[in-house]
Amino acid sequence: MSDRGIVKGEMELLANGKRRPVVVRSADTLLRVLRENLGLTGAKAGCENGDCGACTVMLNGLAVKSCLVLAIETHGMRITTIEGLEDAPIQQAFIDHFAFQCGFCTSGFIMNCQALVERVPDADEAVVTEWLRSNICRCTSYQEIRAAIHAVLGRE
């Protein structure tokens, strides 16, 4: 279908375990489709150029910045947003360790940390530091976020 010369097409996204039909343009980012088409607003539009990490989601278990991924590239992939974690231990660890203040970046950090604990359950401090470099928070220190990660990794 076309709207003023912009080509749109139908596709299906597998978001948080549910197959969801969407109509997208070839230039639509995953971030915009999640927020505007599916109402999954946990991923935040921060810098929209891949620097801040507020839009982090997981694709097939890998943390990615959804502002840098075209929605059409995710065909057949498992997309997990903060809304799909359903009480993951990292969420409670963020609460227990006061690892957020204003909350804008929190969902991106939680998604990144969830991917870390799933993919590198034996992560040492250097690995944790490297993973935390992909997200930016301006309100809190990273010590609380580190404490939350270490709690989930069993190193509290």
Short mmCIF file of N, CA and C in Angstrom, two decimals:
data_model
loop_
_atom_site.label_atom_id
_atom_site.label_comp_id
_atom_site.label_asym_id
_atom_site.label_seq_id
_atom_site.Cartn_x
_atom_site.Cartn_y
_atom_site.Cartn_z
N MET A 1 0.85 -1.16 0.00
CA MET A 1 0.00 0.00 0.00
C MET A 1 0.89 1.23 0.00
N SER A 2 0.37 2.37 -0.48
CA SER A 2 1.18 3.58 -0.60
C SER A 2 0.43 4.77 -0.03
N ASP A 3 1.15 5.66 0.61
CA ASP A 3 0.58 6.86 1.19
C ASP A 3 1.49 8.02 0.80
N ARG A 4 1.09 8.80 -0.23
CA ARG A 4 1.89 9.91 -0.74
C ARG A 4 3.29 9.47 -1.16
N GLY A 5 3.37 8.38 -1.84
CA GLY A 5 4.64 7.91 -2.35
C GLY A 5 5.46 7.11 -1.35
N ILE A 6 4.98 6.97 -0.12
CA ILE A 6 5.70 6.19 0.89
C ILE A 6 5.14 4.77 0.86
N VAL A 7 6.01 3.82 0.62
CA VAL A 7 5.59 2.43 0.53
C VAL A 7 5.47 1.84 1.93
N LYS A 8 4.33 1.21 2.18
CA LYS A 8 4.09 0.54 3.45
C LYS A 8 3.80 -0.92 3.16
N GLY A 9 4.07 -1.75 4.13
CA GLY A 9 3.78 -3.17 3.97
C GLY A 9 3.40 -3.78 5.30
N GLU A 10 2.71 -4.90 5.20
CA GLU A 10 2.32 -5.62 6.41
C GLU A 10 3.38 -6.64 6.76
N MET A 11 3.58 -6.82 8.04
CA MET A 11 4.49 -7.85 8.53
C MET A 11 4.02 -8.26 9.91
N GLU A 12 4.65 -9.27 10.43
CA GLU A 12 4.31 -9.76 11.75
C GLU A 12 5.56 -9.66 12.63
N LEU A 13 5.39 -9.12 13.82
CA LEU A 13 6.48 -9.07 14.79
C LEU A 13 6.17 -10.04 15.92
N LEU A 14 7.18 -10.73 16.39
CA LEU A 14 7.05 -11.61 17.55
C LEU A 14 7.57 -10.83 18.75
N ALA A 15 6.67 -10.10 19.38
CA ALA A 15 7.03 -9.21 20.49
C ALA A 15 6.50 -9.77 21.80
N ASN A 16 7.41 -10.02 22.72
CA ASN A 16 7.06 -10.52 24.05
C ASN A 16 6.23 -11.80 23.98
N GLY A 17 6.61 -12.66 23.06
CA GLY A 17 5.97 -13.97 22.92
C GLY A 17 4.67 -13.98 22.15
N LYS A 18 4.24 -12.83 21.63
CA LYS A 18 2.98 -12.76 20.88
C LYS A 18 3.25 -12.31 19.46
N ARG A 19 2.62 -12.96 18.52
CA ARG A 19 2.72 -12.54 17.12
C ARG A 19 1.76 -11.37 16.92
N ARG A 20 2.34 -10.26 16.42
CA ARG A 20 1.55 -9.03 16.27
C ARG A 20 1.66 -8.51 14.85
N PRO A 21 0.55 -8.40 14.14
CA PRO A 21 0.62 -7.83 12.78
C PRO A 21 0.81 -6.32 12.85
N VAL A 22 1.64 -5.79 11.98
CA VAL A 22 1.87 -4.35 11.91
C VAL A 22 2.00 -3.93 10.46
N VAL A 23 1.71 -2.68 10.20
CA VAL A 23 1.95 -2.08 8.89
C VAL A 23 3.09 -1.08 9.09
N VAL A 24 4.17 -1.29 8.34
CA VAL A 24 5.36 -0.45 8.51
C VAL A 24 5.87 0.05 7.17
N ARG A 25 6.62 1.14 7.25
CA ARG A 25 7.37 1.61 6.09
C ARG A 25 8.75 0.97 6.18
N SER A 26 9.44 0.87 5.07
CA SER A 26 10.76 0.24 5.10
C SER A 26 11.75 1.04 5.95
N ALA A 27 11.49 2.31 6.18
CA ALA A 27 12.40 3.15 6.97
C ALA A 27 12.03 3.23 8.44
N ASP A 28 10.97 2.57 8.87
CA ASP A 28 10.54 2.65 10.27
C ASP A 28 11.49 1.90 11.18
N THR A 29 11.94 2.57 12.24
CA THR A 29 12.79 1.89 13.21
C THR A 29 11.94 1.00 14.10
N LEU A 30 12.59 0.00 14.67
CA LEU A 30 11.91 -0.87 15.61
C LEU A 30 11.37 -0.07 16.78
N LEU A 31 12.13 0.90 17.25
CA LEU A 31 11.69 1.75 18.36
C LEU A 31 10.34 2.38 18.06
N ARG A 32 10.22 3.01 16.91
CA ARG A 32 8.96 3.69 16.54
C ARG A 32 7.80 2.71 16.38
N VAL A 33 8.07 1.57 15.80
CA VAL A 33 7.00 0.57 15.60
C VAL A 33 6.54 0.02 16.95
N LEU A 34 7.48 -0.28 17.83
CA LEU A 34 7.11 -0.77 19.16
C LEU A 34 6.25 0.26 19.90
N ARG A 35 6.68 1.50 19.89
CA ARG A 35 5.98 2.54 20.63
C ARG A 35 4.67 2.95 19.96
N GLU A 36 4.72 3.23 18.66
CA GLU A 36 3.57 3.83 17.99
C GLU A 36 2.57 2.82 17.43
N ASN A 37 3.03 1.67 17.01
CA ASN A 37 2.12 0.67 16.43
C ASN A 37 1.64 -0.33 17.47
N LEU A 38 2.51 -0.71 18.40
CA LEU A 38 2.17 -1.75 19.36
C LEU A 38 1.89 -1.23 20.76
N GLY A 39 2.14 0.05 21.01
CA GLY A 39 1.87 0.61 22.33
C GLY A 39 2.83 0.14 23.41
N LEU A 40 3.97 -0.40 23.01
CA LEU A 40 4.99 -0.85 23.97
C LEU A 40 5.96 0.32 24.19
N THR A 41 5.66 1.13 25.19
CA THR A 41 6.37 2.39 25.38
C THR A 41 7.51 2.33 26.39
N GLY A 42 7.87 1.14 26.85
CA GLY A 42 8.97 1.01 27.80
C GLY A 42 10.30 1.43 27.21
N ALA A 43 10.53 1.10 25.95
CA ALA A 43 11.74 1.56 25.26
C ALA A 43 11.56 3.04 24.98
N LYS A 44 12.48 3.84 25.46
CA LYS A 44 12.34 5.30 25.35
C LYS A 44 13.13 5.85 24.18
N ALA A 45 12.60 6.91 23.58
CA ALA A 45 13.28 7.63 22.51
C ALA A 45 14.13 8.71 23.16
N GLY A 46 15.41 8.40 23.35
CA GLY A 46 16.33 9.37 23.95
C GLY A 46 17.06 10.11 22.86
N CYS A 47 18.25 9.66 22.55
CA CYS A 47 19.08 10.33 21.55
C CYS A 47 18.69 9.96 20.11
N GLU A 48 18.11 8.81 19.95
CA GLU A 48 17.72 8.25 18.64
C GLU A 48 18.88 8.14 17.66
N ASN A 49 20.11 8.01 18.19
CA ASN A 49 21.26 7.74 17.33
C ASN A 49 22.18 6.67 17.92
N GLY A 50 21.69 5.92 18.89
CA GLY A 50 22.43 4.79 19.43
C GLY A 50 23.39 5.08 20.55
N ASP A 51 23.41 6.30 21.06
CA ASP A 51 24.37 6.63 22.10
C ASP A 51 23.88 6.34 23.52
N CYS A 52 22.60 6.60 23.81
CA CYS A 52 22.17 6.59 25.21
C CYS A 52 21.70 5.24 25.73
N GLY A 53 21.12 4.39 24.89
CA GLY A 53 20.66 3.08 25.32
C GLY A 53 19.28 3.06 25.94
N ALA A 54 18.58 4.18 25.98
CA ALA A 54 17.24 4.21 26.59
C ALA A 54 16.24 3.34 25.81
N CYS A 55 16.54 3.05 24.57
CA CYS A 55 15.64 2.27 23.72
C CYS A 55 16.02 0.80 23.64
N THR A 56 16.90 0.33 24.52
CA THR A 56 17.41 -1.04 24.45
C THR A 56 16.29 -2.06 24.63
N VAL A 57 16.28 -3.03 23.72
CA VAL A 57 15.40 -4.20 23.78
C VAL A 57 16.28 -5.41 23.50
N MET A 58 15.69 -6.59 23.55
CA MET A 58 16.46 -7.79 23.21
C MET A 58 15.89 -8.41 21.94
N LEU A 59 16.79 -8.75 21.03
CA LEU A 59 16.44 -9.49 19.81
C LEU A 59 17.12 -10.84 19.92
N ASN A 60 16.32 -11.89 19.98
CA ASN A 60 16.85 -13.25 20.15
C ASN A 60 17.86 -13.32 21.30
N GLY A 61 17.57 -12.57 22.38
CA GLY A 61 18.40 -12.61 23.57
C GLY A 61 19.58 -11.66 23.59
N LEU A 62 19.78 -10.93 22.52
CA LEU A 62 20.90 -9.98 22.44
C LEU A 62 20.38 -8.56 22.64
N ALA A 63 21.02 -7.81 23.52
CA ALA A 63 20.62 -6.41 23.75
C ALA A 63 20.97 -5.58 22.53
N VAL A 64 19.99 -4.84 22.00
CA VAL A 64 20.20 -3.96 20.85
C VAL A 64 19.48 -2.64 21.10
N LYS A 65 19.97 -1.62 20.46
CA LYS A 65 19.32 -0.31 20.54
C LYS A 65 18.29 -0.24 19.42
N SER A 66 17.04 -0.22 19.81
CA SER A 66 15.95 -0.32 18.83
C SER A 66 15.85 0.89 17.91
N CYS A 67 16.51 1.99 18.25
CA CYS A 67 16.51 3.15 17.36
C CYS A 67 17.42 2.93 16.16
N LEU A 68 18.29 1.93 16.24
CA LEU A 68 19.23 1.66 15.15
C LEU A 68 18.83 0.46 14.29
N VAL A 69 17.72 -0.18 14.63
CA VAL A 69 17.28 -1.37 13.93
C VAL A 69 16.02 -1.04 13.15
N LEU A 70 16.00 -1.39 11.88
CA LEU A 70 14.77 -1.23 11.11
C LEU A 70 13.80 -2.34 11.50
N ALA A 71 12.54 -2.00 11.62
CA ALA A 71 11.53 -2.99 12.00
C ALA A 71 11.53 -4.18 11.04
N ILE A 72 11.69 -3.91 9.75
CA ILE A 72 11.64 -5.00 8.77
C ILE A 72 12.79 -5.98 8.95
N GLU A 73 13.87 -5.57 9.59
CA GLU A 73 15.00 -6.46 9.84
C GLU A 73 14.70 -7.50 10.91
N THR A 74 13.63 -7.30 11.67
CA THR A 74 13.35 -8.18 12.81
C THR A 74 12.37 -9.30 12.47
N HIS A 75 12.05 -9.44 11.20
CA HIS A 75 11.14 -10.51 10.78
C HIS A 75 11.66 -11.86 11.27
N GLY A 76 10.83 -12.59 11.99
CA GLY A 76 11.20 -13.91 12.48
C GLY A 76 12.04 -13.91 13.75
N MET A 77 12.35 -12.75 14.28
CA MET A 77 13.17 -12.68 15.49
C MET A 77 12.29 -12.51 16.73
N ARG A 78 12.78 -12.99 17.88
CA ARG A 78 12.10 -12.79 19.15
C ARG A 78 12.48 -11.43 19.70
N ILE A 79 11.50 -10.57 19.86
CA ILE A 79 11.71 -9.23 20.41
C ILE A 79 11.21 -9.25 21.85
N THR A 80 12.06 -8.85 22.77
CA THR A 80 11.64 -8.75 24.17
C THR A 80 11.84 -7.31 24.61
N THR A 81 10.77 -6.73 25.12
CA THR A 81 10.82 -5.38 25.67
C THR A 81 10.68 -5.48 27.19
N ILE A 82 10.83 -4.36 27.87
CA ILE A 82 10.69 -4.35 29.32
C ILE A 82 9.31 -4.89 29.73
N GLU A 83 8.30 -4.64 28.90
CA GLU A 83 6.95 -5.14 29.21
C GLU A 83 6.89 -6.66 29.18
N GLY A 84 7.82 -7.30 28.50
CA GLY A 84 7.81 -8.75 28.37
C GLY A 84 8.67 -9.50 29.37
N LEU A 85 9.35 -8.80 30.25
CA LEU A 85 10.23 -9.51 31.20
C LEU A 85 9.45 -10.25 32.27
N GLU A 86 8.33 -9.74 32.67
CA GLU A 86 7.47 -10.40 33.65
C GLU A 86 8.21 -10.80 34.92
N ASP A 87 8.58 -9.83 35.69
CA ASP A 87 9.18 -10.04 37.01
C ASP A 87 10.52 -10.76 36.98
N ALA A 88 11.37 -10.41 36.04
CA ALA A 88 12.72 -10.96 36.00
C ALA A 88 13.47 -10.51 37.25
N PRO A 89 14.35 -11.34 37.79
CA PRO A 89 15.09 -10.97 39.00
C PRO A 89 15.83 -9.64 38.90
N ILE A 90 16.29 -9.26 37.71
CA ILE A 90 17.01 -7.99 37.58
C ILE A 90 16.10 -6.81 37.90
N GLN A 91 14.81 -6.93 37.62
CA GLN A 91 13.88 -5.85 37.95
C GLN A 91 13.81 -5.63 39.46
N GLN A 92 13.67 -6.72 40.20
CA GLN A 92 13.62 -6.60 41.66
C GLN A 92 14.95 -6.12 42.20
N ALA A 93 16.04 -6.55 41.60
CA ALA A 93 17.37 -6.12 42.05
C ALA A 93 17.53 -4.61 41.87
N PHE A 94 17.00 -4.05 40.80
CA PHE A 94 17.06 -2.60 40.60
C PHE A 94 16.30 -1.88 41.72
N ILE A 95 15.17 -2.44 42.12
CA ILE A 95 14.39 -1.85 43.22
C ILE A 95 15.16 -1.98 44.53
N ASP A 96 15.64 -3.19 44.81
CA ASP A 96 16.33 -3.45 46.08
C ASP A 96 17.58 -2.61 46.25
N HIS A 97 18.24 -2.28 45.15
CA HIS A 97 19.51 -1.55 45.23
C HIS A 97 19.38 -0.09 44.80
N PHE A 98 18.14 0.40 44.70
CA PHE A 98 17.88 1.80 44.35
C PHE A 98 18.66 2.21 43.10
N ALA A 99 18.58 1.37 42.07
CA ALA A 99 19.39 1.56 40.85
C ALA A 99 18.70 2.45 39.81
N PHE A 100 17.88 3.36 40.25
CA PHE A 100 17.26 4.30 39.33
C PHE A 100 16.79 5.52 40.11
N GLN A 101 16.62 6.62 39.41
CA GLN A 101 16.03 7.80 40.04
C GLN A 101 14.86 8.29 39.20
N CYS A 102 15.13 9.00 38.11
CA CYS A 102 14.00 9.54 37.34
C CYS A 102 13.28 8.45 36.56
N GLY A 103 13.98 7.39 36.19
CA GLY A 103 13.35 6.26 35.51
C GLY A 103 13.41 6.27 34.00
N PHE A 104 13.83 7.37 33.39
CA PHE A 104 13.83 7.43 31.93
C PHE A 104 14.73 6.37 31.31
N CYS A 105 15.90 6.19 31.84
CA CYS A 105 16.86 5.23 31.27
C CYS A 105 16.69 3.82 31.82
N THR A 106 15.88 3.66 32.85
CA THR A 106 15.82 2.41 33.60
C THR A 106 15.47 1.20 32.75
N SER A 107 14.47 1.30 31.90
CA SER A 107 14.09 0.12 31.12
C SER A 107 15.22 -0.31 30.19
N GLY A 108 15.93 0.64 29.62
CA GLY A 108 17.07 0.30 28.76
C GLY A 108 18.17 -0.39 29.55
N PHE A 109 18.45 0.11 30.74
CA PHE A 109 19.46 -0.53 31.59
C PHE A 109 19.01 -1.93 31.99
N ILE A 110 17.77 -2.07 32.38
CA ILE A 110 17.29 -3.38 32.80
C ILE A 110 17.39 -4.37 31.64
N MET A 111 17.02 -3.95 30.44
CA MET A 111 17.11 -4.86 29.29
C MET A 111 18.56 -5.24 29.01
N ASN A 112 19.46 -4.29 29.08
CA ASN A 112 20.88 -4.56 28.86
C ASN A 112 21.41 -5.52 29.94
N CYS A 113 21.04 -5.26 31.19
CA CYS A 113 21.49 -6.11 32.29
C CYS A 113 20.87 -7.51 32.21
N GLN A 114 19.63 -7.60 31.77
CA GLN A 114 19.00 -8.91 31.59
C GLN A 114 19.75 -9.72 30.55
N ALA A 115 20.08 -9.08 29.43
CA ALA A 115 20.86 -9.77 28.39
C ALA A 115 22.22 -10.20 28.94
N LEU A 116 22.84 -9.35 29.74
CA LEU A 116 24.14 -9.68 30.33
C LEU A 116 24.04 -10.93 31.20
N VAL A 117 23.08 -10.95 32.13
CA VAL A 117 23.01 -12.10 33.04
C VAL A 117 22.61 -13.38 32.30
N GLU A 118 21.85 -13.26 31.21
CA GLU A 118 21.50 -14.44 30.43
C GLU A 118 22.68 -14.94 29.60
N ARG A 119 23.41 -14.02 28.97
CA ARG A 119 24.47 -14.40 28.04
C ARG A 119 25.82 -14.64 28.70
N VAL A 120 26.08 -13.95 29.80
CA VAL A 120 27.39 -14.07 30.46
C VAL A 120 27.16 -14.23 31.97
N PRO A 121 26.61 -15.36 32.39
CA PRO A 121 26.28 -15.54 33.82
C PRO A 121 27.50 -15.57 34.73
N ASP A 122 28.69 -15.74 34.16
CA ASP A 122 29.91 -15.72 34.96
C ASP A 122 30.70 -14.43 34.73
N ALA A 123 30.00 -13.36 34.36
CA ALA A 123 30.65 -12.08 34.04
C ALA A 123 31.49 -11.58 35.21
N ASP A 124 32.73 -11.19 34.88
CA ASP A 124 33.57 -10.56 35.90
C ASP A 124 33.36 -9.04 35.82
N GLU A 125 34.07 -8.31 36.67
CA GLU A 125 33.87 -6.86 36.75
C GLU A 125 34.20 -6.16 35.44
N ALA A 126 35.20 -6.64 34.71
CA ALA A 126 35.55 -6.03 33.42
C ALA A 126 34.42 -6.19 32.41
N VAL A 127 33.78 -7.34 32.41
CA VAL A 127 32.66 -7.58 31.49
C VAL A 127 31.47 -6.70 31.88
N VAL A 128 31.17 -6.62 33.16
CA VAL A 128 30.07 -5.76 33.62
C VAL A 128 30.33 -4.32 33.20
N THR A 129 31.55 -3.84 33.41
CA THR A 129 31.91 -2.48 33.03
C THR A 129 31.71 -2.26 31.54
N GLU A 130 32.15 -3.20 30.73
CA GLU A 130 32.00 -3.09 29.28
C GLU A 130 30.53 -3.03 28.88
N TRP A 131 29.71 -3.87 29.44
CA TRP A 131 28.28 -3.87 29.11
C TRP A 131 27.62 -2.56 29.55
N LEU A 132 28.00 -2.04 30.70
CA LEU A 132 27.38 -0.80 31.19
C LEU A 132 27.75 0.41 30.34
N ARG A 133 28.81 0.33 29.57
CA ARG A 133 29.21 1.45 28.72
C ARG A 133 28.20 1.74 27.62
N SER A 134 27.32 0.80 27.33
CA SER A 134 26.39 1.00 26.22
C SER A 134 25.16 1.83 26.61
N ASN A 135 24.99 2.12 27.89
CA ASN A 135 23.84 2.89 28.35
C ASN A 135 24.32 4.08 29.19
N ILE A 136 23.53 5.15 29.15
CA ILE A 136 23.88 6.36 29.88
C ILE A 136 22.77 6.72 30.86
N CYS A 137 23.17 7.06 32.08
CA CYS A 137 22.25 7.59 33.07
C CYS A 137 22.85 8.88 33.60
N ARG A 138 22.03 9.90 33.73
CA ARG A 138 22.52 11.18 34.24
C ARG A 138 22.06 11.47 35.66
N CYS A 139 21.26 10.58 36.23
CA CYS A 139 20.69 10.84 37.55
C CYS A 139 21.36 10.10 38.70
N THR A 140 21.88 8.94 38.45
CA THR A 140 22.36 8.10 39.56
C THR A 140 23.77 7.62 39.28
N SER A 141 24.40 7.11 40.30
CA SER A 141 25.72 6.53 40.05
C SER A 141 25.53 5.12 39.52
N TYR A 142 26.51 4.63 38.88
CA TYR A 142 26.44 3.29 38.32
C TYR A 142 26.69 2.24 39.40
N GLN A 143 27.07 2.64 40.60
CA GLN A 143 27.34 1.68 41.67
C GLN A 143 26.08 0.89 42.03
N GLU A 144 24.94 1.56 42.08
CA GLU A 144 23.69 0.88 42.40
C GLU A 144 23.31 -0.11 41.30
N ILE A 145 23.56 0.27 40.06
CA ILE A 145 23.27 -0.62 38.92
C ILE A 145 24.20 -1.83 38.98
N ARG A 146 25.47 -1.59 39.28
CA ARG A 146 26.44 -2.69 39.44
C ARG A 146 25.99 -3.63 40.56
N ALA A 147 25.54 -3.04 41.67
CA ALA A 147 25.09 -3.85 42.81
C ALA A 147 23.91 -4.73 42.40
N ALA A 148 23.00 -4.19 41.61
CA ALA A 148 21.85 -4.97 41.14
C ALA A 148 22.32 -6.14 40.27
N ILE A 149 23.24 -5.87 39.36
CA ILE A 149 23.78 -6.94 38.50
C ILE A 149 24.45 -8.01 39.34
N HIS A 150 25.29 -7.59 40.26
CA HIS A 150 26.01 -8.56 41.10
C HIS A 150 25.04 -9.38 41.95
N ALA A 151 23.95 -8.77 42.40
CA ALA A 151 22.96 -9.52 43.18
C ALA A 151 22.36 -10.63 42.34
N VAL A 152 22.03 -10.33 41.08
CA VAL A 152 21.43 -11.35 40.21
C VAL A 152 22.46 -12.41 39.83
N LEU A 153 23.70 -12.00 39.68
CA LEU A 153 24.77 -12.96 39.37
C LEU A 153 25.20 -13.78 40.59
N GLY A 154 24.61 -13.46 41.76
CA GLY A 154 24.92 -14.21 42.98
C GLY A 154 26.20 -13.80 43.66
N ARG A 155 26.61 -12.55 43.46
CA ARG A 155 27.86 -12.08 44.05
C ARG A 155 27.65 -10.96 45.05
N GLU A 156 26.52 -10.92 45.65
CA GLU A 156 26.20 -9.85 46.59
C GLU A 156 26.95 -10.02 47.88
#
